[in-house]
Short mmCIF file of C-alpha atoms in Angstrom, two decimals:
data_model
loop_
_atom_site.label_atom_id
_atom_site.label_comp_id
_atom_site.label_asym_id
_atom_site.label_seq_id
_atom_site.Cartn_x
_atom_site.Cartn_y
_atom_site.Cartn_z
CA MET R 1 1.92 41.22 -20.03
CA ALA R 2 1.62 38.92 -23.05
CA THR R 3 -0.23 35.54 -22.39
CA GLU R 4 0.92 31.97 -23.65
CA ARG R 5 -1.45 30.41 -26.12
CA ARG R 6 -2.08 26.55 -25.14
CA VAL R 7 -4.57 24.28 -26.66
CA LEU R 8 -6.54 22.50 -24.34
CA ILE R 9 -9.01 19.45 -24.95
CA ALA R 10 -12.08 19.40 -22.73
CA PRO R 11 -15.22 17.16 -22.64
CA ASN R 12 -18.06 19.25 -24.82
CA GLN R 13 -20.05 19.85 -21.80
CA LEU R 14 -17.62 22.43 -20.47
CA SER R 15 -17.11 25.72 -21.99
CA ASP R 16 -14.38 28.61 -21.09
CA THR R 17 -16.70 30.83 -18.82
CA GLN R 18 -17.41 27.77 -16.70
CA LEU R 19 -13.84 26.79 -15.81
CA LYS R 20 -11.22 28.16 -13.51
CA ARG R 21 -7.98 27.13 -13.46
CA LEU R 22 -6.84 26.22 -10.02
CA GLN R 23 -3.12 25.02 -8.62
CA LEU R 24 -3.56 22.21 -5.84
CA PRO R 25 -1.69 19.87 -4.16
CA HIS R 26 -1.41 16.30 -5.95
CA PRO R 27 -3.25 13.94 -3.55
CA ARG R 28 -0.34 11.52 -4.01
CA THR R 29 2.72 13.66 -4.35
CA ASN R 30 1.49 16.61 -2.79
CA GLU R 31 3.28 18.65 -5.42
CA LEU R 32 1.24 21.56 -6.89
CA TYR R 33 -0.77 20.41 -10.12
CA SER R 34 -3.02 21.92 -12.49
CA TYR R 35 -6.74 21.28 -12.33
CA TYR R 36 -9.64 23.29 -13.75
CA ALA R 37 -12.58 23.60 -11.65
CA ASN R 38 -16.28 23.81 -12.81
CA MET R 39 -17.68 26.15 -10.59
CA PRO R 40 -21.29 25.89 -11.31
CA ASP R 41 -21.29 22.15 -10.77
CA GLU R 42 -18.74 21.82 -8.42
CA THR R 43 -16.58 19.68 -10.06
CA LEU R 44 -12.93 19.19 -10.94
CA ALA R 45 -10.76 18.23 -13.96
CA GLU R 46 -7.02 17.27 -13.87
CA VAL R 47 -4.68 18.50 -16.80
CA VAL R 48 -2.97 15.37 -18.38
CA ARG R 49 -0.01 16.29 -20.81
CA VAL R 50 1.26 14.23 -23.67
CA ASN R 51 4.55 15.84 -24.59
CA MET R 52 4.91 16.26 -28.17
CA LYS R 53 7.31 19.08 -28.07
CA GLY R 54 9.61 19.03 -31.00
CA LYS R 55 7.53 16.58 -32.95
CA ARG R 56 4.52 18.19 -33.74
CA SER R 57 2.68 21.58 -33.64
CA TRP R 58 -0.59 23.41 -33.63
CA VAL R 59 -2.05 25.33 -36.65
CA GLY R 60 -4.84 27.57 -36.29
CA SER R 61 -6.59 29.91 -38.98
CA ASN R 62 -3.87 32.91 -38.23
CA TRP R 63 -1.50 31.19 -35.62
CA VAL R 64 1.09 28.44 -35.10
CA LEU R 65 1.92 26.94 -31.95
CA SER R 66 5.23 25.30 -31.87
CA ASP R 67 4.76 23.15 -29.00
CA GLY R 68 2.36 20.38 -30.59
CA SER R 69 1.71 18.52 -26.92
CA LEU R 70 -1.45 17.43 -25.68
CA LEU R 71 -3.20 19.19 -22.98
CA MET R 72 -6.52 17.18 -21.94
CA LEU R 73 -8.85 17.66 -19.16
CA THR R 74 -9.99 14.17 -17.63
CA PRO R 75 -12.49 14.15 -14.43
CA ILE R 76 -11.24 13.59 -10.76
CA ASP R 77 -13.12 12.96 -7.57
CA PRO R 78 -12.19 16.22 -5.83
CA LEU R 79 -12.67 13.80 -2.45
CA PHE R 80 -9.29 12.56 -3.15
CA ILE R 81 -7.68 15.88 -2.58
CA TYR R 82 -9.60 16.37 0.55
CA LEU R 83 -8.56 13.12 2.00
CA SER R 84 -4.96 14.35 1.40
CA LEU R 85 -5.36 17.49 2.95
CA ILE R 86 -7.20 16.33 5.89
CA THR R 87 -5.03 13.46 6.33
CA LYS R 88 -1.96 15.68 6.41
CA MET R 89 -3.54 18.01 9.01
CA SER R 90 -5.43 15.27 11.18
CA LEU R 91 -2.93 12.55 11.58
CA THR R 92 -0.88 12.54 14.32
CA SER R 93 2.89 11.11 14.88
CA ASP R 94 1.22 8.17 16.75
CA ASP R 95 -1.25 7.19 13.89
CA GLU R 96 -3.96 8.83 15.80
CA TRP R 97 -6.48 11.08 14.32
CA ARG R 98 -7.25 14.67 16.10
CA PHE R 99 -10.08 16.96 15.12
CA VAL R 100 -9.16 20.17 13.28
CA ASP R 101 -10.58 23.40 12.55
CA ILE R 102 -12.63 22.77 9.16
CA GLU R 103 -11.78 26.31 7.70
CA ALA R 104 -8.02 25.91 8.40
CA ILE R 105 -7.92 22.80 6.29
CA GLY R 106 -4.74 23.21 3.99
CA LEU R 107 -3.57 26.38 5.33
CA GLU R 108 -0.63 24.68 8.10
CA THR R 109 -0.09 21.56 5.65
CA HIS R 110 1.52 23.17 2.45
CA GLU R 111 3.17 26.33 3.21
CA ASN R 112 4.34 27.22 -0.62
CA MET R 113 0.46 26.17 -2.03
CA ASP R 114 -1.57 28.63 -4.01
CA ALA R 115 -3.76 30.33 -1.22
CA GLU R 116 -5.99 31.75 -3.73
CA SER R 117 -6.56 28.30 -5.69
CA LEU R 118 -6.95 26.38 -2.16
CA HIS R 119 -9.51 29.06 -1.32
CA THR R 120 -11.52 28.75 -4.28
CA PHE R 121 -11.74 25.04 -4.00
CA LEU R 122 -12.49 25.11 -0.46
CA SER R 123 -15.30 27.44 -1.45
CA MET R 124 -17.34 25.16 -3.34
CA LYS R 125 -19.62 24.63 -0.50
CA ASN R 126 -21.72 21.87 -1.67
CA LEU R 127 -18.44 19.80 -2.27
CA LYS R 128 -17.46 20.69 1.10
CA GLU R 129 -20.17 19.58 2.71
CA LYS R 130 -19.98 16.10 0.81
CA ALA R 131 -16.47 15.47 1.66
CA LEU R 132 -16.74 16.15 5.06
CA LEU R 133 -19.83 13.90 5.54
CA THR R 134 -18.14 11.04 3.47
CA LEU R 135 -14.66 11.00 5.13
CA CYS R 136 -14.84 12.67 8.52
CA GLU R 137 -16.43 12.64 11.97
CA LEU R 138 -17.88 16.04 12.44
CA LYS R 139 -18.43 18.04 15.98
CA ASP R 140 -19.70 21.35 16.40
CA ILE R 141 -17.93 23.51 19.13
CA THR R 142 -20.36 26.75 18.58
CA ASP R 143 -22.86 27.54 16.15
CA ASP R 144 -20.14 28.92 14.03
CA ILE R 145 -17.21 26.75 14.51
CA SER R 146 -17.40 23.12 13.57
CA VAL R 147 -14.10 20.54 13.71
CA ALA R 148 -13.51 17.41 11.94
CA LYS R 149 -11.20 14.47 11.97
CA ILE R 150 -10.43 11.42 9.87
CA ASP R 151 -13.08 8.45 10.38
CA ARG R 152 -11.19 5.64 9.13
CA VAL R 153 -14.15 3.31 8.72
CA LYS R 154 -15.89 5.88 6.43
CA VAL R 155 -12.99 6.38 4.35
CA ILE R 156 -12.15 2.33 3.74
CA ALA R 157 -16.03 2.20 2.93
CA TRP R 158 -15.56 4.97 0.49
CA LEU R 159 -12.37 3.64 -1.02
CA ARG R 160 -13.56 -0.19 -1.27
CA ARG R 161 -16.84 1.32 -3.35
CA LYS R 162 -14.00 3.01 -5.80
CA CYS R 163 -12.48 -0.55 -5.94
CA ASP R 164 -15.41 -2.21 -7.09
CA ALA R 165 -14.91 -4.64 -9.54
CA SER R 166 -17.69 -3.73 -11.71
CA ARG R 167 -16.02 -0.29 -12.15
CA LEU R 168 -12.99 -1.52 -14.17
CA PRO R 169 -12.34 -0.03 -17.51
CA LYS R 170 -13.77 -1.86 -20.42
CA ASP R 171 -9.98 -1.99 -22.23
CA LEU R 172 -8.59 -3.48 -19.12
CA ASN R 173 -11.65 -6.04 -18.39
CA ILE R 174 -11.40 -7.86 -21.68
CA GLY R 175 -7.61 -8.82 -20.90
CA VAL R 176 -8.42 -9.82 -17.41
CA ASN R 177 -11.45 -12.02 -18.51
CA HIS R 178 -9.31 -14.50 -19.97
CA ILE R 179 -7.08 -15.18 -17.01
CA VAL R 180 -8.80 -18.00 -15.08
CA ASP R 181 -12.03 -19.75 -14.66
CA ASP R 182 -12.31 -19.34 -10.88
CA THR R 183 -15.15 -16.61 -10.80
CA GLU R 184 -13.95 -15.64 -7.29
CA LEU R 185 -10.50 -15.22 -8.00
CA LEU R 186 -11.25 -13.61 -11.41
CA GLU R 187 -13.53 -10.96 -9.40
CA LEU R 188 -10.52 -10.51 -6.93
CA ILE R 189 -8.01 -9.55 -9.67
CA ARG R 190 -10.36 -7.11 -11.13
CA THR R 191 -10.53 -5.48 -7.66
CA ARG R 192 -6.81 -5.15 -7.59
CA GLU R 193 -6.82 -3.58 -11.02
CA MET R 194 -9.04 -0.80 -9.51
CA VAL R 195 -6.97 -0.52 -6.26
CA LEU R 196 -3.75 0.04 -8.67
CA LEU R 197 -5.65 2.41 -10.74
CA ILE R 198 -6.89 4.55 -7.74
CA SER R 199 -3.59 4.38 -6.32
CA GLU R 200 -2.71 7.22 -8.36
CA TYR R 201 -4.47 9.52 -6.27
CA LEU R 202 -3.76 7.82 -2.63
CA PRO R 203 -1.50 8.98 0.01
CA GLN R 204 0.99 6.10 0.85
CA TYR R 205 -0.83 5.74 4.10
CA TRP R 206 -4.09 5.21 2.64
CA MET R 207 -2.78 3.02 -0.17
CA GLU R 208 -1.51 0.61 2.58
CA GLN R 209 -4.60 0.85 4.47
CA LEU R 210 -6.36 -0.27 1.68
CA MET R 211 -3.92 -3.23 0.39
CA ALA R 212 -4.26 -4.66 3.95
CA GLU R 213 -8.12 -4.46 3.76
CA PHE R 214 -7.61 -7.41 0.87
CA ASP R 215 -5.03 -8.79 2.62
CA GLY R 216 -2.40 -7.63 -0.21
CA PHE R 217 -4.08 -10.02 -2.63
CA ALA R 218 -2.16 -12.51 -1.59
CA ASN R 219 -4.17 -15.31 -3.21
CA VAL R 220 -3.87 -13.55 -6.43
CA HIS R 221 0.05 -13.20 -5.84
CA ALA R 222 0.14 -17.11 -5.24
CA SER R 223 -2.04 -17.66 -8.37
CA GLU R 224 0.38 -15.77 -10.72
CA GLN R 225 3.63 -17.66 -8.96
CA MET R 226 1.92 -20.82 -9.90
CA ALA R 227 1.38 -20.00 -13.20
CA ALA R 228 5.02 -18.53 -13.62
CA GLU R 229 6.19 -21.78 -12.19
CA ARG R 230 4.17 -23.79 -14.95
CA VAL R 231 5.91 -21.46 -17.39
CA LYS R 232 9.32 -22.41 -16.23
CA GLU R 233 8.71 -26.38 -16.13
CA ALA R 234 7.42 -26.02 -19.91
CA VAL R 235 9.53 -28.29 -21.98
CA PHE R 236 10.38 -27.20 -25.43
CA ASP R 237 12.08 -29.33 -28.44
CA ALA R 238 15.77 -28.56 -29.22
CA PRO R 239 16.81 -28.93 -32.90
CA ASP R 240 18.79 -32.14 -32.07
CA THR R 241 15.69 -33.88 -30.95
CA TYR R 242 13.92 -33.34 -33.97
CA THR R 243 13.10 -36.94 -36.19
CA GLN R 244 16.11 -38.46 -37.46
CA GLY R 245 16.63 -37.90 -41.31
CA VAL R 246 15.27 -34.15 -41.06
CA ALA R 247 17.74 -31.48 -40.99
CA SER R 248 17.91 -29.06 -38.15
CA PRO R 249 16.53 -25.63 -39.43
CA SER R 250 19.12 -23.02 -40.41
CA LEU R 251 18.73 -19.29 -39.15
CA THR R 252 17.69 -18.35 -42.83
CA ASP R 253 15.11 -21.20 -42.94
CA LYS R 254 11.85 -21.13 -41.53
CA PRO R 255 11.41 -23.06 -38.18
CA VAL R 256 9.59 -26.64 -38.08
CA LYS R 257 6.33 -25.97 -36.92
CA GLN R 258 5.62 -27.62 -33.53
CA GLU R 259 2.70 -28.62 -31.54
CA VAL R 260 3.46 -26.89 -28.39
CA ARG R 261 1.23 -25.88 -25.87
CA GLN R 262 2.49 -22.95 -23.66
CA MET R 263 1.37 -20.69 -21.21
CA THR R 264 2.50 -16.98 -22.05
CA ARG R 265 2.30 -14.28 -19.71
CA LEU R 266 1.05 -10.52 -21.39
CA TYR R 267 0.53 -7.23 -19.80
CA PHE R 268 -2.07 -4.91 -20.76
CA ALA R 269 -2.10 -1.25 -20.04
CA GLN R 270 0.83 -1.73 -17.66
CA TYR R 271 -1.72 -2.86 -15.06
CA VAL R 272 -3.29 -6.11 -15.75
CA THR R 273 -1.06 -9.67 -15.94
CA VAL R 274 -3.09 -11.88 -18.49
CA LEU R 275 -2.45 -15.78 -18.80
CA PHE R 276 -3.99 -17.51 -21.35
CA GLU R 277 -3.10 -20.51 -23.51
CA TRP R 278 -3.08 -21.17 -27.22
#
């Protein structure tokens, strides 16, 4: 059977021999998603696609690929996938957690999943041990059988570490630094942006739990609403209020420069709201 050529952009430290393609449920949507596992290191990278089909092509030494889309590998913490799988299996209809057989994780939660990919993912022993110790309460039934259930305290502690404000990417941090002079509020805003970033990898249940840990960032919302009200209340001179004897500018003329101080709202990377003055 003929294979279809694809161009995959990966970090330098990864080689073809190390990577194994897996189809695993996305931790937020549960839909099958493409990942590449680095089996020796037991790490995982997700495939991010930038669609350029019909716009660009790839050209090699003796081949041309009409679909010029970019397929890039970016690291993902595999524990997000473990959290989703165990949550699906361990959470009851009463919002209680039950113990489940570790070896059966995932088998009864995603009927149409790629069983071989899941088996490969779960076979990375060090990763599995780390996930269970980080996210779960463990109990040994026999020497050969262990069960686990979600430990909410552990999960929230892990998620809060993920949302540490110091981890905010530099590109987003530059914009956030211009928001306010209040250090405590600034730290909270950075934390909120981190929560929004990792929310792409969280089931709805854990997104709601995490937001509740920070009271829904009520202080941040209140600050933004106050800034928005100040923008609405800003008074701008109309053309008929110009100094007498100076004609109002027409649409083709350059407007008379005004000494106006105004608050402006900008959005960086679709996540960060920045308020600044000029």
